[in-house]
């Protein structure tokens, strides 16, 4: 059987003080109560000798504060890359002296409802409601009156009722186009990937790309349509080259698409970046594995998780949308266009 846990009364008896005095010392309220330094030191020494740890359950029942946060996500925890958002959330929670509970629903509303109910039964103080992909969501009814911050998702409406922490996809699109323009590209710039206006990241990135190119008086040459996976991108780019496409630069919607584009370009006898520059989004591990290494605009997963907890536990502020910068990781896949 586990050893008996030392009680506050035992600490007080060993220190030769009252139970209330020991409580005031161990909760940091000794100055307000004018407890002598000698008594304080005796209490601290007794607590150390007895290996005293406060009963958090009893304290939470008394104070109605458990110092716990629940992160409810769809599939973030199962993804090793997006899971960095959990690492950021966990680090921020620890920095604030909180515990972080993590629950994944796999997008099942029944599982989600039961999971949230379970967290509420455990009296968690607040919630982070997270999504694998940036998207509009409907906040579960159980959370609408609770302290909650949305991580990588938003709620539709003219006036935000909750804080949302999302990546700045619009500026990321501007950055991608600007990087090519700064390298000297003015013609033959194509986007590779399905530009679905219903997908938040796709819509925001495309808007940024077209806005930056338009400001420079440059037109996007076109879109090589494909799904956001390597095999689809490979097939689409290969077929486009067979049909006579002569790109000078490709803006891929993510690193997986860039992988497929790399393979198709090489099979077509085109060198990266000498013949075709390639830039992408996400900055997954794949970007550094490719050869040449891929210039990619990073999704700040860790920072998203950290900021969500900081916002949840920080000073009260008017709800709104916070967009976090997506930094560019410059590598070796973008170069000055060749002159024919």
mmCIF file of C-alpha atoms in Angstrom:
data_model
loop_
_atom_site.group_PDB
_atom_site.id
_atom_site.type_symbol
_atom_site.label_atom_id
_atom_site.label_comp_id
_atom_site.label_asym_id
_atom_site.label_seq_id
_atom_site.Cartn_x
_atom_site.Cartn_y
_atom_site.Cartn_z
ATOM 1 C CA UNK A 1 0.000 0.000 0.000
ATOM 2 C CA UNK A 2 1.188 3.566 -0.680
ATOM 3 C CA UNK A 3 2.544 5.478 2.318
ATOM 4 C CA UNK A 4 0.129 7.714 4.202
ATOM 5 C CA UNK A 5 0.183 11.294 2.986
ATOM 6 C CA UNK A 6 1.274 13.921 5.542
ATOM 7 C CA UNK A 7 -1.519 16.254 6.625
ATOM 8 C CA UNK A 8 -1.491 19.981 7.223
ATOM 9 C CA UNK A 9 -2.226 19.287 10.905
ATOM 10 C CA UNK A 10 0.902 17.135 11.183
ATOM 11 C CA UNK A 11 2.997 19.936 9.642
ATOM 12 C CA UNK A 12 1.538 22.428 12.135
ATOM 13 C CA UNK A 13 2.201 20.118 15.094
ATOM 14 C CA UNK A 14 5.806 19.527 14.096
ATOM 15 C CA UNK A 15 6.366 23.268 13.576
ATOM 16 C CA UNK A 16 4.677 24.116 16.882
ATOM 17 C CA UNK A 17 2.102 26.430 15.301
ATOM 18 C CA UNK A 18 -1.632 26.398 14.723
ATOM 19 C CA UNK A 19 -3.124 24.720 11.677
ATOM 20 C CA UNK A 20 -4.266 28.086 10.294
ATOM 21 C CA UNK A 21 -0.755 29.531 10.661
ATOM 22 C CA UNK A 22 0.704 26.593 8.728
ATOM 23 C CA UNK A 23 -1.948 27.078 6.042
ATOM 24 C CA UNK A 24 -1.175 30.785 5.707
ATOM 25 C CA UNK A 25 2.548 30.076 5.335
ATOM 26 C CA UNK A 26 2.138 27.312 2.758
ATOM 27 C CA UNK A 27 -0.278 29.368 0.646
ATOM 28 C CA UNK A 28 1.970 32.439 0.683
ATOM 29 C CA UNK A 29 -0.290 34.589 2.881
ATOM 30 C CA UNK A 30 2.086 34.876 5.843
ATOM 31 C CA UNK A 31 2.856 38.561 5.259
ATOM 32 C CA UNK A 32 -0.794 39.588 5.331
ATOM 33 C CA UNK A 33 -1.256 37.694 8.590
ATOM 34 C CA UNK A 34 1.935 39.114 10.183
ATOM 35 C CA UNK A 35 3.456 35.717 10.877
ATOM 36 C CA UNK A 36 7.030 35.903 12.165
ATOM 37 C CA UNK A 37 9.936 34.790 10.025
ATOM 38 C CA UNK A 38 10.895 32.221 12.642
ATOM 39 C CA UNK A 39 7.438 30.611 12.517
ATOM 40 C CA UNK A 40 7.477 30.655 8.727
ATOM 41 C CA UNK A 41 10.822 28.875 8.586
ATOM 42 C CA UNK A 42 9.643 26.228 11.072
ATOM 43 C CA UNK A 43 6.570 25.529 8.950
ATOM 44 C CA UNK A 44 8.594 25.277 5.733
ATOM 45 C CA UNK A 45 11.133 22.998 7.398
ATOM 46 C CA UNK A 46 8.410 20.760 8.818
ATOM 47 C CA UNK A 47 6.689 20.542 5.419
ATOM 48 C CA UNK A 48 9.953 19.503 3.796
ATOM 49 C CA UNK A 49 10.756 16.912 6.448
ATOM 50 C CA UNK A 50 7.285 15.362 6.161
ATOM 51 C CA UNK A 51 7.267 15.626 2.338
ATOM 52 C CA UNK A 52 3.984 17.494 2.640
ATOM 53 C CA UNK A 53 1.966 18.105 -0.511
ATOM 54 C CA UNK A 54 -1.315 20.027 -0.466
ATOM 55 C CA UNK A 55 -4.525 18.177 -1.215
ATOM 56 C CA UNK A 56 -5.443 19.803 -4.495
ATOM 57 C CA UNK A 57 -8.859 18.168 -4.610
ATOM 58 C CA UNK A 58 -9.785 19.604 -1.240
ATOM 59 C CA UNK A 59 -8.407 22.994 -2.201
ATOM 60 C CA UNK A 60 -10.394 23.023 -5.445
ATOM 61 C CA UNK A 61 -13.600 22.214 -3.577
ATOM 62 C CA UNK A 62 -12.891 25.120 -1.262
ATOM 63 C CA UNK A 63 -11.734 27.691 -3.836
ATOM 64 C CA UNK A 64 -13.691 26.434 -6.903
ATOM 65 C CA UNK A 65 -10.396 26.665 -8.849
ATOM 66 C CA UNK A 66 -8.627 23.503 -10.060
ATOM 67 C CA UNK A 67 -5.866 25.108 -12.153
ATOM 68 C CA UNK A 68 -6.671 22.760 -15.007
ATOM 69 C CA UNK A 69 -7.342 23.389 -18.696
ATOM 70 C CA UNK A 70 -8.967 21.004 -21.158
ATOM 71 C CA UNK A 71 -7.863 21.013 -24.792
ATOM 72 C CA UNK A 72 -10.530 19.457 -27.007
ATOM 73 C CA UNK A 73 -9.456 18.800 -30.595
ATOM 74 C CA UNK A 74 -10.538 16.824 -33.628
ATOM 75 C CA UNK A 75 -7.314 15.120 -34.764
ATOM 76 C CA UNK A 76 -4.451 17.385 -33.669
ATOM 77 C CA UNK A 77 -3.022 14.956 -31.112
ATOM 78 C CA UNK A 78 -2.780 12.192 -33.710
ATOM 79 C CA UNK A 79 -0.714 14.306 -36.113
ATOM 80 C CA UNK A 80 3.009 14.497 -35.248
ATOM 81 C CA UNK A 81 3.412 17.871 -37.011
ATOM 82 C CA UNK A 82 0.277 19.701 -35.913
ATOM 83 C CA UNK A 83 0.798 18.138 -32.487
ATOM 84 C CA UNK A 84 3.330 20.897 -31.822
ATOM 85 C CA UNK A 85 0.304 23.042 -30.996
ATOM 86 C CA UNK A 86 -0.238 20.745 -28.025
ATOM 87 C CA UNK A 87 3.415 21.107 -27.031
ATOM 88 C CA UNK A 88 3.018 24.887 -27.058
ATOM 89 C CA UNK A 89 -0.189 24.710 -25.043
ATOM 90 C CA UNK A 90 1.386 22.356 -22.529
ATOM 91 C CA UNK A 91 4.469 24.545 -22.069
ATOM 92 C CA UNK A 92 2.337 27.646 -21.485
ATOM 93 C CA UNK A 93 0.067 25.811 -19.055
ATOM 94 C CA UNK A 94 3.055 24.620 -17.024
ATOM 95 C CA UNK A 95 4.505 28.133 -17.035
ATOM 96 C CA UNK A 96 1.256 29.325 -15.431
ATOM 97 C CA UNK A 97 1.148 26.501 -12.886
ATOM 98 C CA UNK A 98 -1.712 24.697 -14.627
ATOM 99 C CA UNK A 99 -2.296 21.138 -15.802
ATOM 100 C CA UNK A 100 -3.452 20.487 -19.360
ATOM 101 C CA UNK A 101 -5.906 17.691 -20.124
ATOM 102 C CA UNK A 102 -6.066 16.623 -23.774
ATOM 103 C CA UNK A 103 -8.998 14.967 -25.483
ATOM 104 C CA UNK A 104 -9.422 14.048 -29.156
ATOM 105 C CA UNK A 105 -12.786 13.490 -30.798
ATOM 106 C CA UNK A 106 -11.830 12.397 -34.337
ATOM 107 C CA UNK A 107 -14.604 14.722 -35.465
ATOM 108 C CA UNK A 108 -17.345 12.629 -33.849
ATOM 109 C CA UNK A 109 -19.954 14.949 -32.229
ATOM 110 C CA UNK A 110 -21.122 12.222 -29.830
ATOM 111 C CA UNK A 111 -17.582 11.594 -28.611
ATOM 112 C CA UNK A 112 -17.085 15.349 -28.334
ATOM 113 C CA UNK A 113 -20.190 15.803 -26.206
ATOM 114 C CA UNK A 114 -19.197 13.003 -23.826
ATOM 115 C CA UNK A 115 -15.618 14.221 -23.612
ATOM 116 C CA UNK A 116 -16.627 17.762 -22.696
ATOM 117 C CA UNK A 117 -19.122 16.464 -20.137
ATOM 118 C CA UNK A 118 -16.352 14.375 -18.594
ATOM 119 C CA UNK A 119 -14.057 17.399 -18.345
ATOM 120 C CA UNK A 120 -16.854 19.443 -16.784
ATOM 121 C CA UNK A 121 -17.387 16.691 -14.212
ATOM 122 C CA UNK A 122 -13.716 17.083 -13.346
ATOM 123 C CA UNK A 123 -14.311 20.814 -12.849
ATOM 124 C CA UNK A 124 -11.689 22.073 -15.294
ATOM 125 C CA UNK A 125 -11.373 25.849 -15.151
ATOM 126 C CA UNK A 126 -11.307 26.615 -18.887
ATOM 127 C CA UNK A 127 -11.200 25.127 -22.372
ATOM 128 C CA UNK A 128 -9.223 25.358 -25.592
ATOM 129 C CA UNK A 129 -11.285 24.237 -28.566
ATOM 130 C CA UNK A 130 -8.915 23.253 -31.372
ATOM 131 C CA UNK A 131 -9.030 22.184 -35.007
ATOM 132 C CA UNK A 132 -6.502 20.384 -37.203
ATOM 133 C CA UNK A 133 -7.172 22.754 -40.107
ATOM 134 C CA UNK A 134 -8.175 26.395 -39.907
ATOM 135 C CA UNK A 135 -11.922 26.410 -40.405
ATOM 136 C CA UNK A 136 -15.208 27.839 -39.199
ATOM 137 C CA UNK A 137 -16.771 25.735 -36.451
ATOM 138 C CA UNK A 138 -19.876 25.686 -34.295
ATOM 139 C CA UNK A 139 -18.912 25.842 -30.645
ATOM 140 C CA UNK A 140 -20.524 23.026 -28.625
ATOM 141 C CA UNK A 141 -23.435 24.224 -26.531
ATOM 142 C CA UNK A 142 -21.721 22.995 -23.333
ATOM 143 C CA UNK A 143 -18.886 25.509 -23.837
ATOM 144 C CA UNK A 144 -20.822 28.624 -24.791
ATOM 145 C CA UNK A 145 -20.929 30.009 -21.262
ATOM 146 C CA UNK A 146 -17.475 28.756 -20.276
ATOM 147 C CA UNK A 147 -14.053 30.418 -20.519
ATOM 148 C CA UNK A 148 -12.842 29.192 -23.912
ATOM 149 C CA UNK A 149 -10.308 30.139 -26.585
ATOM 150 C CA UNK A 150 -10.511 28.771 -30.099
ATOM 151 C CA UNK A 151 -7.247 27.369 -31.485
ATOM 152 C CA UNK A 152 -6.877 27.310 -35.270
ATOM 153 C CA UNK A 153 -10.603 27.803 -35.813
ATOM 154 C CA UNK A 154 -13.222 30.556 -35.874
ATOM 155 C CA UNK A 155 -16.925 31.098 -35.346
ATOM 156 C CA UNK A 156 -18.991 32.961 -37.916
ATOM 157 C CA UNK A 157 -20.567 36.208 -36.853
ATOM 158 C CA UNK A 158 -20.158 39.950 -37.150
ATOM 159 C CA UNK A 159 -18.937 40.324 -33.559
ATOM 160 C CA UNK A 160 -16.605 37.673 -32.087
ATOM 161 C CA UNK A 161 -17.855 36.224 -28.808
ATOM 162 C CA UNK A 162 -14.643 34.321 -28.111
ATOM 163 C CA UNK A 163 -10.939 34.706 -28.791
ATOM 164 C CA UNK A 164 -9.646 32.876 -31.871
ATOM 165 C CA UNK A 165 -5.942 32.233 -32.465
ATOM 166 C CA UNK A 166 -5.188 31.417 -36.111
ATOM 167 C CA UNK A 167 -2.228 31.562 -38.531
ATOM 168 C CA UNK A 168 -2.021 34.623 -40.789
ATOM 169 C CA UNK A 169 -2.634 32.788 -44.057
ATOM 170 C CA UNK A 170 -3.378 35.973 -46.002
ATOM 171 C CA UNK A 171 0.014 37.503 -45.271
ATOM 172 C CA UNK A 172 1.602 34.114 -45.995
ATOM 173 C CA UNK A 173 0.193 34.324 -49.524
ATOM 174 C CA UNK A 174 1.613 37.837 -49.873
ATOM 175 C CA UNK A 175 4.990 36.554 -48.679
ATOM 176 C CA UNK A 176 5.055 33.695 -51.195
ATOM 177 C CA UNK A 177 4.358 36.007 -54.125
ATOM 178 C CA UNK A 178 6.733 38.694 -52.849
ATOM 179 C CA UNK A 179 9.556 36.158 -52.531
ATOM 180 C CA UNK A 180 9.229 35.243 -56.200
ATOM 181 C CA UNK A 181 8.948 38.873 -57.257
ATOM 182 C CA UNK A 182 12.075 39.767 -55.297
ATOM 183 C CA UNK A 183 13.898 36.944 -57.098
ATOM 184 C CA UNK A 184 12.957 38.572 -60.405
ATOM 185 C CA UNK A 185 10.000 36.442 -61.503
ATOM 186 C CA UNK A 186 7.396 38.227 -63.599
ATOM 187 C CA UNK A 187 6.054 35.505 -65.908
ATOM 188 C CA UNK A 188 5.130 31.856 -65.770
ATOM 189 C CA UNK A 189 4.052 31.838 -62.109
ATOM 190 C CA UNK A 190 1.568 29.044 -61.364
ATOM 191 C CA UNK A 191 -0.200 27.869 -58.220
ATOM 192 C CA UNK A 192 -0.207 24.084 -57.762
ATOM 193 C CA UNK A 193 -3.118 22.737 -55.754
ATOM 194 C CA UNK A 194 -6.882 22.858 -55.607
ATOM 195 C CA UNK A 195 -7.793 26.498 -54.962
ATOM 196 C CA UNK A 196 -11.046 25.725 -53.141
ATOM 197 C CA UNK A 197 -12.673 28.922 -51.869
ATOM 198 C CA UNK A 198 -14.461 26.852 -49.257
ATOM 199 C CA UNK A 199 -11.144 25.949 -47.600
ATOM 200 C CA UNK A 200 -9.982 28.771 -45.346
ATOM 201 C CA UNK A 201 -6.227 28.379 -45.929
ATOM 202 C CA UNK A 202 -6.643 27.983 -49.680
ATOM 203 C CA UNK A 203 -8.841 31.060 -49.989
ATOM 204 C CA UNK A 204 -6.633 33.251 -47.799
ATOM 205 C CA UNK A 205 -3.378 32.188 -49.458
ATOM 206 C CA UNK A 206 -4.745 32.669 -52.965
ATOM 207 C CA UNK A 207 -6.081 36.111 -52.060
ATOM 208 C CA UNK A 208 -2.676 37.115 -50.739
ATOM 209 C CA UNK A 209 -0.857 35.771 -53.807
ATOM 210 C CA UNK A 210 -3.118 37.564 -56.267
ATOM 211 C CA UNK A 211 -3.052 40.790 -54.262
ATOM 212 C CA UNK A 212 0.748 40.935 -54.146
ATOM 213 C CA UNK A 213 1.173 40.014 -57.800
ATOM 214 C CA UNK A 214 -1.488 42.522 -58.820
ATOM 215 C CA UNK A 215 0.216 45.307 -56.892
ATOM 216 C CA UNK A 216 3.386 44.574 -58.876
ATOM 217 C CA UNK A 217 1.495 44.541 -62.175
ATOM 218 C CA UNK A 218 2.045 40.789 -62.610
ATOM 219 C CA UNK A 219 -0.627 38.262 -63.524
ATOM 220 C CA UNK A 220 -0.821 34.760 -62.133
ATOM 221 C CA UNK A 221 -0.284 32.493 -65.159
ATOM 222 C CA UNK A 222 -2.728 29.892 -63.918
ATOM 223 C CA UNK A 223 -3.528 27.071 -61.515
ATOM 224 C CA UNK A 224 -2.456 23.454 -61.869
ATOM 225 C CA UNK A 225 -5.409 21.852 -60.141
ATOM 226 C CA UNK A 226 -4.824 18.836 -57.884
ATOM 227 C CA UNK A 227 -5.586 17.489 -54.438
ATOM 228 C CA UNK A 228 -3.273 18.421 -51.564
ATOM 229 C CA UNK A 229 -1.244 15.183 -51.765
ATOM 230 C CA UNK A 230 2.002 14.175 -53.551
ATOM 231 C CA UNK A 231 0.547 11.637 -55.979
ATOM 232 C CA UNK A 232 -2.172 13.992 -57.186
ATOM 233 C CA UNK A 233 0.323 16.845 -57.583
ATOM 234 C CA UNK A 234 2.752 14.604 -59.441
ATOM 235 C CA UNK A 235 0.069 13.481 -61.904
ATOM 236 C CA UNK A 236 -1.228 17.019 -62.466
ATOM 237 C CA UNK A 237 2.158 18.676 -62.991
ATOM 238 C CA UNK A 238 3.454 15.831 -65.170
ATOM 239 C CA UNK A 239 0.383 16.035 -67.394
ATOM 240 C CA UNK A 240 0.632 19.837 -67.583
ATOM 241 C CA UNK A 241 4.252 19.575 -68.755
ATOM 242 C CA UNK A 242 3.265 16.995 -71.369
ATOM 243 C CA UNK A 243 0.576 19.423 -72.559
ATOM 244 C CA UNK A 244 3.187 22.134 -73.087
ATOM 245 C CA UNK A 245 3.191 24.050 -69.800
ATOM 246 C CA UNK A 246 6.460 25.975 -69.370
ATOM 247 C CA UNK A 247 6.468 27.296 -65.793
ATOM 248 C CA UNK A 248 9.135 29.555 -64.355
ATOM 249 C CA UNK A 249 7.864 29.350 -60.771
ATOM 250 C CA UNK A 250 5.442 27.148 -58.845
ATOM 251 C CA UNK A 251 3.652 28.161 -55.650
ATOM 252 C CA UNK A 252 2.570 24.883 -54.060
ATOM 253 C CA UNK A 253 -0.285 24.903 -51.554
ATOM 254 C CA UNK A 254 1.707 22.751 -49.118
ATOM 255 C CA UNK A 255 4.921 20.752 -48.831
ATOM 256 C CA UNK A 256 3.281 17.461 -49.833
ATOM 257 C CA UNK A 257 2.167 19.024 -53.098
ATOM 258 C CA UNK A 258 5.701 20.373 -53.572
ATOM 259 C CA UNK A 259 7.047 16.818 -53.245
ATOM 260 C CA UNK A 260 4.857 15.664 -56.129
ATOM 261 C CA UNK A 261 5.796 18.725 -58.181
ATOM 262 C CA UNK A 262 9.513 18.067 -57.592
ATOM 263 C CA UNK A 263 9.185 14.554 -58.991
ATOM 264 C CA UNK A 264 7.234 15.662 -62.052
ATOM 265 C CA UNK A 265 9.656 18.497 -62.845
ATOM 266 C CA UNK A 266 12.661 16.192 -62.654
ATOM 267 C CA UNK A 267 11.001 13.609 -64.896
ATOM 268 C CA UNK A 268 10.327 16.449 -67.308
ATOM 269 C CA UNK A 269 14.017 17.297 -67.416
ATOM 270 C CA UNK A 270 13.655 20.552 -65.457
ATOM 271 C CA UNK A 271 16.068 21.521 -62.679
ATOM 272 C CA UNK A 272 15.075 23.235 -59.432
ATOM 273 C CA UNK A 273 15.690 26.166 -59.066
ATOM 274 C CA UNK A 274 17.692 26.739 -62.294
ATOM 275 C CA UNK A 275 14.746 26.120 -64.609
ATOM 276 C CA UNK A 276 11.799 26.391 -62.190
ATOM 277 C CA UNK A 277 11.611 27.968 -58.739
ATOM 278 C CA UNK A 278 9.377 26.284 -56.180
ATOM 279 C CA UNK A 279 7.945 27.764 -52.978
ATOM 280 C CA UNK A 280 5.481 26.188 -50.598
ATOM 281 C CA UNK A 281 3.567 26.481 -47.321
ATOM 282 C CA UNK A 282 3.639 24.679 -43.932
ATOM 283 C CA UNK A 283 7.405 24.123 -43.470
ATOM 284 C CA UNK A 284 6.952 20.523 -42.384
ATOM 285 C CA UNK A 285 9.968 18.257 -41.967
ATOM 286 C CA UNK A 286 9.511 17.338 -45.613
ATOM 287 C CA UNK A 287 10.714 20.801 -46.680
ATOM 288 C CA UNK A 288 14.203 20.200 -45.255
ATOM 289 C CA UNK A 289 14.340 16.613 -46.547
ATOM 290 C CA UNK A 290 13.763 17.523 -50.193
ATOM 291 C CA UNK A 291 16.724 18.226 -52.469
ATOM 292 C CA UNK A 292 17.210 21.008 -53.097
ATOM 293 C CA UNK A 293 15.765 21.981 -49.747
ATOM 294 C CA UNK A 294 12.395 23.650 -50.140
ATOM 295 C CA UNK A 295 11.669 27.282 -49.330
ATOM 296 C CA UNK A 296 8.473 27.122 -47.314
ATOM 297 C CA UNK A 297 6.300 29.440 -45.220
ATOM 298 C CA UNK A 298 5.886 27.961 -41.764
ATOM 299 C CA UNK A 299 2.690 27.224 -39.885
ATOM 300 C CA UNK A 300 3.470 28.386 -36.321
ATOM 301 C CA UNK A 301 1.851 25.440 -34.542
ATOM 302 C CA UNK A 302 3.828 25.753 -31.310
ATOM 303 C CA UNK A 303 3.196 29.503 -31.090
ATOM 304 C CA UNK A 304 -0.515 28.968 -31.752
ATOM 305 C CA UNK A 305 -0.778 26.601 -28.803
ATOM 306 C CA UNK A 306 1.244 28.863 -26.523
ATOM 307 C CA UNK A 307 -0.763 31.972 -27.417
ATOM 308 C CA UNK A 308 -4.078 30.159 -26.900
ATOM 309 C CA UNK A 309 -3.182 29.360 -23.275
ATOM 310 C CA UNK A 310 -1.679 32.812 -22.691
ATOM 311 C CA UNK A 311 -4.909 34.393 -23.952
ATOM 312 C CA UNK A 312 -7.044 32.041 -21.864
ATOM 313 C CA UNK A 313 -5.167 32.740 -18.620
ATOM 314 C CA UNK A 314 -4.106 36.320 -19.295
ATOM 315 C CA UNK A 315 -5.827 39.624 -18.540
ATOM 316 C CA UNK A 316 -9.413 39.931 -19.694
ATOM 317 C CA UNK A 317 -9.725 41.521 -23.128
ATOM 318 C CA UNK A 318 -12.356 42.098 -25.787
ATOM 319 C CA UNK A 319 -12.849 38.895 -27.830
ATOM 320 C CA UNK A 320 -11.333 38.973 -31.286
ATOM 321 C CA UNK A 321 -9.262 37.163 -33.887
ATOM 322 C CA UNK A 322 -5.494 37.029 -33.381
ATOM 323 C CA UNK A 323 -3.489 36.167 -36.492
ATOM 324 C CA UNK A 324 0.016 34.868 -35.845
ATOM 325 C CA UNK A 325 2.782 35.504 -38.367
ATOM 326 C CA UNK A 326 3.875 32.654 -40.645
ATOM 327 C CA UNK A 327 7.641 33.090 -41.081
ATOM 328 C CA UNK A 328 9.347 32.139 -44.322
ATOM 329 C CA UNK A 329 12.128 29.553 -44.188
ATOM 330 C CA UNK A 330 14.410 30.444 -47.088
ATOM 331 C CA UNK A 331 16.287 27.472 -48.507
ATOM 332 C CA UNK A 332 17.474 26.600 -52.005
ATOM 333 C CA UNK A 333 14.418 26.118 -54.222
ATOM 334 C CA UNK A 334 13.997 29.732 -55.374
ATOM 335 C CA UNK A 335 16.383 31.522 -57.730
ATOM 336 C CA UNK A 336 16.475 34.236 -60.373
ATOM 337 C CA UNK A 337 14.690 33.124 -63.556
ATOM 338 C CA UNK A 338 16.797 32.135 -66.523
ATOM 339 C CA UNK A 339 16.659 34.374 -69.584
ATOM 340 C CA UNK A 340 15.898 32.609 -72.847
#
